[in-house]
Coordinates of C-alpha atoms in Angstrom, one line a residue:
X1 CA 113.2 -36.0 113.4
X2 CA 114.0 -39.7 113.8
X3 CA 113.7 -41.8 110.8
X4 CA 111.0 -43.7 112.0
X5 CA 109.3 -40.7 112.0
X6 CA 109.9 -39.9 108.1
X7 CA 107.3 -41.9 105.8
X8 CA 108.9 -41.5 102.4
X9 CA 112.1 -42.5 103.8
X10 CA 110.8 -45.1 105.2
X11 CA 108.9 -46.5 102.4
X12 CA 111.9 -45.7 100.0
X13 CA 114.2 -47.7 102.0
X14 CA 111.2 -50.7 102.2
X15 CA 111.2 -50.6 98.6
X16 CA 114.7 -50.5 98.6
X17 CA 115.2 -53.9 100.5
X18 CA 112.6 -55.4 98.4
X19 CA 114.1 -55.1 95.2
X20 CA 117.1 -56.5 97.1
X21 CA 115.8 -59.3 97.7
X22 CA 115.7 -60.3 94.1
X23 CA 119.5 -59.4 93.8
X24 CA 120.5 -61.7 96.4
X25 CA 117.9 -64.5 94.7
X26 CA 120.8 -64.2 91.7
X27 CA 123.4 -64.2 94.4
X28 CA 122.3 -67.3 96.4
X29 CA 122.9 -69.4 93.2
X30 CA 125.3 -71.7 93.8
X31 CA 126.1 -71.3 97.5
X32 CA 122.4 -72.1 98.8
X33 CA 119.4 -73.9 96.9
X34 CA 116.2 -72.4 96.5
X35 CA 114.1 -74.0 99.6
X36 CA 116.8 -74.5 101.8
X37 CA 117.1 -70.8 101.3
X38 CA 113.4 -70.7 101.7
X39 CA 113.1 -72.3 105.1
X40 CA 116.5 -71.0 106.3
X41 CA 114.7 -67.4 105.6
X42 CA 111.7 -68.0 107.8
X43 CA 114.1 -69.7 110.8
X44 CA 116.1 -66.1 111.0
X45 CA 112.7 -64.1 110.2
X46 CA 110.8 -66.2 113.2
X47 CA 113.4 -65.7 115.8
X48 CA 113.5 -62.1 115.5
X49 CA 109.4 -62.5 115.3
X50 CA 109.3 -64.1 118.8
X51 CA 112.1 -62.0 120.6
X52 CA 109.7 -58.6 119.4
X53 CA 106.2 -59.9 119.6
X54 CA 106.4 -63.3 121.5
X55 CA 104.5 -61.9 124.4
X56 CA 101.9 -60.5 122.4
X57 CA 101.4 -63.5 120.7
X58 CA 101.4 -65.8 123.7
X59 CA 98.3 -62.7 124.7
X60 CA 96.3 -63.3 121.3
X61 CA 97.2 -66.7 121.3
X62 CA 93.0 -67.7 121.8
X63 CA 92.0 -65.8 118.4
X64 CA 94.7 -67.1 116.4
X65 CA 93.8 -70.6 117.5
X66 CA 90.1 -70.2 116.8
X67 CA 91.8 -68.5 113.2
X68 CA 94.2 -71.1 112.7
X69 CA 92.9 -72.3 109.1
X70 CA 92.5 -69.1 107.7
X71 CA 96.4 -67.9 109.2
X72 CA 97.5 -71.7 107.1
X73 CA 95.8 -70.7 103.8
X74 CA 97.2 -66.7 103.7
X75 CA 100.7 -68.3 105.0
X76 CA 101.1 -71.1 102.5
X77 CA 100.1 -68.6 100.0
X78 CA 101.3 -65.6 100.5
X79 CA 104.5 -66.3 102.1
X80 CA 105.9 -69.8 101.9
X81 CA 104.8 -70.0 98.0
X82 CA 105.5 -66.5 96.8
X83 CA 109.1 -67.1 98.5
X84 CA 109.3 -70.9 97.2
X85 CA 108.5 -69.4 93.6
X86 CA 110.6 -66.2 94.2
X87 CA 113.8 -68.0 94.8
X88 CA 113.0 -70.7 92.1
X89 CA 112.4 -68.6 89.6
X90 CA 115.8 -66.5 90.3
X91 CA 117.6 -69.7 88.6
X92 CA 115.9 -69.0 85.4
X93 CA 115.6 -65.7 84.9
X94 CA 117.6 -62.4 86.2
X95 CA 116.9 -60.0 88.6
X96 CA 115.8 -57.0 86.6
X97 CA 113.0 -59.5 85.1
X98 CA 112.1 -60.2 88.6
X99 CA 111.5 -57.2 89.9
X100 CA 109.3 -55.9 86.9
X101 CA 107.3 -58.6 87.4
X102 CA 106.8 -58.0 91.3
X103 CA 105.8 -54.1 90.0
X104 CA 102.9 -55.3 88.6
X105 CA 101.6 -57.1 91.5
X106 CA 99.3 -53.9 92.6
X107 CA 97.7 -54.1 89.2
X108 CA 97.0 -57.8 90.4
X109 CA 95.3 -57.0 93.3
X110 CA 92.9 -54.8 91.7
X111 CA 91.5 -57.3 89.4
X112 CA 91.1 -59.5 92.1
X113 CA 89.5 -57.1 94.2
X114 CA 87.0 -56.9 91.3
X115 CA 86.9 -60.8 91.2
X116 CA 86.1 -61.6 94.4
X117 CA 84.6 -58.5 96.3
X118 CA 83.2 -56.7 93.0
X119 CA 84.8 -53.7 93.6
X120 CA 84.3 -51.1 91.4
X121 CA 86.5 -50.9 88.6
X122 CA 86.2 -47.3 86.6
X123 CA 87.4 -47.0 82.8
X124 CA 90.9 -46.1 83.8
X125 CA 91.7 -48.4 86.2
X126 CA 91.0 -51.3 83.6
X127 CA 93.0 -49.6 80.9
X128 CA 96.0 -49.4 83.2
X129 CA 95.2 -52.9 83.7
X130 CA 95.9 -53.7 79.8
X131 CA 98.6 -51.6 80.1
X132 CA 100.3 -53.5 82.9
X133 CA 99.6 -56.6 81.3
X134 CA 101.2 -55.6 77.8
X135 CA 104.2 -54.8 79.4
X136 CA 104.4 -58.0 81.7
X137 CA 103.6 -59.8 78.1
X138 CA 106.5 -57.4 76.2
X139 CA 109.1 -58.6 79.2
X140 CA 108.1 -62.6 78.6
X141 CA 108.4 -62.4 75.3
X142 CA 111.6 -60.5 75.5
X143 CA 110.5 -58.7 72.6
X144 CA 110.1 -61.1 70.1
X145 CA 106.3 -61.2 68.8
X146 CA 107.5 -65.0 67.9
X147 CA 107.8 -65.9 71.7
X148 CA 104.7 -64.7 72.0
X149 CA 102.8 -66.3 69.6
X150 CA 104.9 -69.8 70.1
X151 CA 104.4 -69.7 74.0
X152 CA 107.9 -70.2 74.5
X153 CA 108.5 -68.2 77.4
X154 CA 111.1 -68.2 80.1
X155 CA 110.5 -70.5 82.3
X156 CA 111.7 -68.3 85.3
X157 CA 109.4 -65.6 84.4
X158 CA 106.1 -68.0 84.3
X159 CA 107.5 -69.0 88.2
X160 CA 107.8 -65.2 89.0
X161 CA 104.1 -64.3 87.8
X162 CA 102.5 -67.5 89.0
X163 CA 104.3 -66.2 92.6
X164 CA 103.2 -62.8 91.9
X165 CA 99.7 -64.2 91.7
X166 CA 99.6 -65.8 94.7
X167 CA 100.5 -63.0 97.0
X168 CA 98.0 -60.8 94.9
X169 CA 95.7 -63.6 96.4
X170 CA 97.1 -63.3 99.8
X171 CA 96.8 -59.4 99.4
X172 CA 93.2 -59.5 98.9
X173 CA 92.1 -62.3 101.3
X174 CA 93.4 -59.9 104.0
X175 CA 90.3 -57.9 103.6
X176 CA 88.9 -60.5 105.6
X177 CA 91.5 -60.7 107.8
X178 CA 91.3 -61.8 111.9
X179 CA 91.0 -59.2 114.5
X180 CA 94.9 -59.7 115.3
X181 CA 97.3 -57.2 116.5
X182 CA 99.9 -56.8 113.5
X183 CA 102.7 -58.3 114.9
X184 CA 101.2 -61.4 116.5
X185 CA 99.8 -61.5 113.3
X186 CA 102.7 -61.3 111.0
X187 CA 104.5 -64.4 113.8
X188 CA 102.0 -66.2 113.0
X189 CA 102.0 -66.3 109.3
X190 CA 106.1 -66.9 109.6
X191 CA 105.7 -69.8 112.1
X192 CA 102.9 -71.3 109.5
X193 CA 105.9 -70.4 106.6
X194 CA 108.3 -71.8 108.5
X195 CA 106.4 -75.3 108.9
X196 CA 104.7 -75.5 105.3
X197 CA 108.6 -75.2 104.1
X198 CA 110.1 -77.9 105.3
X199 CA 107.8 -80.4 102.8
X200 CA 109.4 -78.0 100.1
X201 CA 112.8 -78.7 101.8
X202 CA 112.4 -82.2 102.3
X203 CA 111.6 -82.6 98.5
X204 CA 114.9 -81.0 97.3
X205 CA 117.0 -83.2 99.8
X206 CA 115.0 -86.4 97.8
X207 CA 115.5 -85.3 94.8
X208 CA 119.7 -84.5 95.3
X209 CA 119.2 -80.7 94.5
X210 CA 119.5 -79.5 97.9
X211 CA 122.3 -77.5 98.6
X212 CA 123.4 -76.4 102.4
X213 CA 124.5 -72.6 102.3
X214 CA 128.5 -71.9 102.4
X215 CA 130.2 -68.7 103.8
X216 CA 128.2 -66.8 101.3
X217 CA 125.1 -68.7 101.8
X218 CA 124.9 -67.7 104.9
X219 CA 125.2 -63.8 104.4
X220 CA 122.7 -64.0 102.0
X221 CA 120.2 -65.7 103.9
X222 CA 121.2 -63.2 107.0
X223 CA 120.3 -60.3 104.4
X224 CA 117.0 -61.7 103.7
X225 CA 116.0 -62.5 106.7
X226 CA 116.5 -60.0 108.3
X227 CA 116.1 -57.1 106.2
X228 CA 113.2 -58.1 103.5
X229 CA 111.8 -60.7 105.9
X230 CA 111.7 -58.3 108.9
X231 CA 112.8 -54.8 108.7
X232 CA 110.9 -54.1 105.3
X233 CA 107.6 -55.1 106.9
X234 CA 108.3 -53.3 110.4
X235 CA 108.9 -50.3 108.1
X236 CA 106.0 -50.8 105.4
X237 CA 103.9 -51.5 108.2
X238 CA 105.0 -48.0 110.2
X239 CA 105.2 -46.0 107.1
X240 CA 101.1 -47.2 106.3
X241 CA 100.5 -46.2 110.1
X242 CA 102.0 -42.7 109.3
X243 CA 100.5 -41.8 105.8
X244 CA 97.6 -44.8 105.8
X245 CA 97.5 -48.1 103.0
X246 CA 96.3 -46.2 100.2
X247 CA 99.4 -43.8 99.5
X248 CA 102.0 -46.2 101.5
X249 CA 100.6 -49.0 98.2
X250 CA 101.9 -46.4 95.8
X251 CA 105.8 -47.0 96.8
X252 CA 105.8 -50.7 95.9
X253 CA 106.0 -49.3 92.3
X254 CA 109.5 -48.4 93.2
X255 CA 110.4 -52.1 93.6
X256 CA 110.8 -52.5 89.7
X257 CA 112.8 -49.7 89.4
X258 CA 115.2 -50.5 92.0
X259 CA 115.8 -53.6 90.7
X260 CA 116.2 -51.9 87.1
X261 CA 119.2 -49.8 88.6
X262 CA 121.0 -52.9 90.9
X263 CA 120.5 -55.8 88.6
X264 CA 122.6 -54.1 85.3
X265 CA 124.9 -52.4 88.9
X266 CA 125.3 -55.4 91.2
X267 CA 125.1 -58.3 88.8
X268 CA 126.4 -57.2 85.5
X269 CA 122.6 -58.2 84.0
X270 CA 121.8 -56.5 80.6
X271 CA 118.9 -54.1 80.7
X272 CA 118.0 -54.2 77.1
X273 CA 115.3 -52.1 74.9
X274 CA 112.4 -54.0 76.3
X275 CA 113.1 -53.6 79.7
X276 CA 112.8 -50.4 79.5
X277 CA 109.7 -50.8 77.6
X278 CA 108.0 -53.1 80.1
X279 CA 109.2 -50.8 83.1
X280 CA 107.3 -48.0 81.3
X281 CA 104.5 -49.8 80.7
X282 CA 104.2 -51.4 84.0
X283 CA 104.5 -48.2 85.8
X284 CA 102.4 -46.4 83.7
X285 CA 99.7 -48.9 84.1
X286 CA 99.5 -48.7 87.6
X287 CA 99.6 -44.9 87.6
X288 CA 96.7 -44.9 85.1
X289 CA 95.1 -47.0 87.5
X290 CA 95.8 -45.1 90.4
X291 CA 94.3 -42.2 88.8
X292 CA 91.1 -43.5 88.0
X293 CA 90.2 -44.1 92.0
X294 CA 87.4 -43.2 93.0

């Protein structure tokens, strides 16, 4: 059997590339800046985009013009500013942080399910809400109640849950999303990332922070654009068609645990008591929640 053909490889090895991608946030430091490495990303990502599904988009190109402002809104959200943040935040905080963080963005979309389309939240489900939360509030603080109760939190960390936020956003505006093939679709949301991040790029070259990428630089933006900004979502994508959204959702919670294993392996990053606190408690929130589905 091909790999294509194998879900839970598939989806391991999505989950995988994910959690990569906040390794080679760390990496970038110092050998590409933050939205150059942003808009660099969505170049690579788009050209691959338009050599797959250039024709198909040229074929739905009517319904994504008359959808044009909705495609802006879900791109500026949910790709341009969860990147933006993503690679901002990896300056302040590490990668193990990072990828907790991102864990508990399923919990996220739940709540604003509730929010905005009232869907039915049972008894569990809201406790592994508080759950999730307690532990994203144990990793801020870092374990020091005094943190919390002083607001003094890492600055990185705020960045990382205000991106996680926004693509919970984007997540669950795509209930409503345009009758577009998925590929046309996805161009079109990297072409709309693309553009909205050069404003971000143009501001870092204006304020002297902007950094164009070295030797390094280079392979790390190749790495993400190619894997987590293509080949993740080709394979999340396939891996829903095989075993549908519901059960394919359940392997992002992999994402903090990867990054749990290459942060302290890759980078040398310390994964202290409350890491390991907050990884159980993020997890074990979402399961709880999972479990109380109807």
């Amino acid at each position: 059997m091909r790999l294509y053909d194998r879900p839970y490889l598939i989806l391991a090895a999505t989950t995988l590339i994910w959690a990569g991608n906040a390794i080679a946030s760390r990496l970038a430091i110092g050998h590409v800046s933050p939205m150059m490495l942003t808009t660099l990303r969505w170049v690579g990502t788009l050209s691959l985009m338009i050599a797959i599904a250039g024709p198909a988009f040229l074929r739905e190109w009517p319904q994504i013009r008359a959808n044009w402002k909705w495609l802006v809104i879900l791109g500026v959200v949910g790709f341009t500013g969860f990147n933006a943040l993503f690679y901002l935040a990896a300056l302040y905080t590490t990668a193990v942080n990072i990828g907790i963080i991102q864990g508990s963005i399923p919990v996220m979309v739940l709540t604003g399910a509730y929010l905005v389309h009232r869907t039915a939240v049972t008894a569990l489900q809201a406790i592994g809400i508080v759950v999730t939360i307690a532990g994203i509030a144990l990793l801020a603080a870092r374990g020091d109640l005094a943190v919390l109760t002083g607001l003094a939190f890492n600055f990185g960390d705020v960045l990382m849950l205000v991106a996680c936020l926004g693509y919970a956003a984007y997540t669950v505006a795509l209930r409503n999303r345009p009758a577009i093939s998925p590929r046309p679709f996805f161009m079109a949301l990297a072409l709309v990332a693309f553009i909205s991040s050069l404003p971000l790029l143009a501001a870092e070259m204006a304020h002297g922070t902007a950094q164009w990428p070295d030797l390094n630089g280079w392979l790390i933006i190749l790495y993400v654009a190619v894997l987590p900004g293509f080949v993740a979502q080709i394979f999340f994508m396939r891996g829903v068609e095989l075993i549908g959204p519901g059960r394919a959702g359940l392997w992002v919670n992999l994402v903090p645990v990867w990054a749990a294993i290459l942060g302290p392996l890759i980078l040398g990053e310390v994964f202290a008591w409350y890491h390991a606190v907050a990884l159980l408690l993020v997890l074990g929130g979402i399961a709880i929640a999972e479990s109380g589905k109807r």
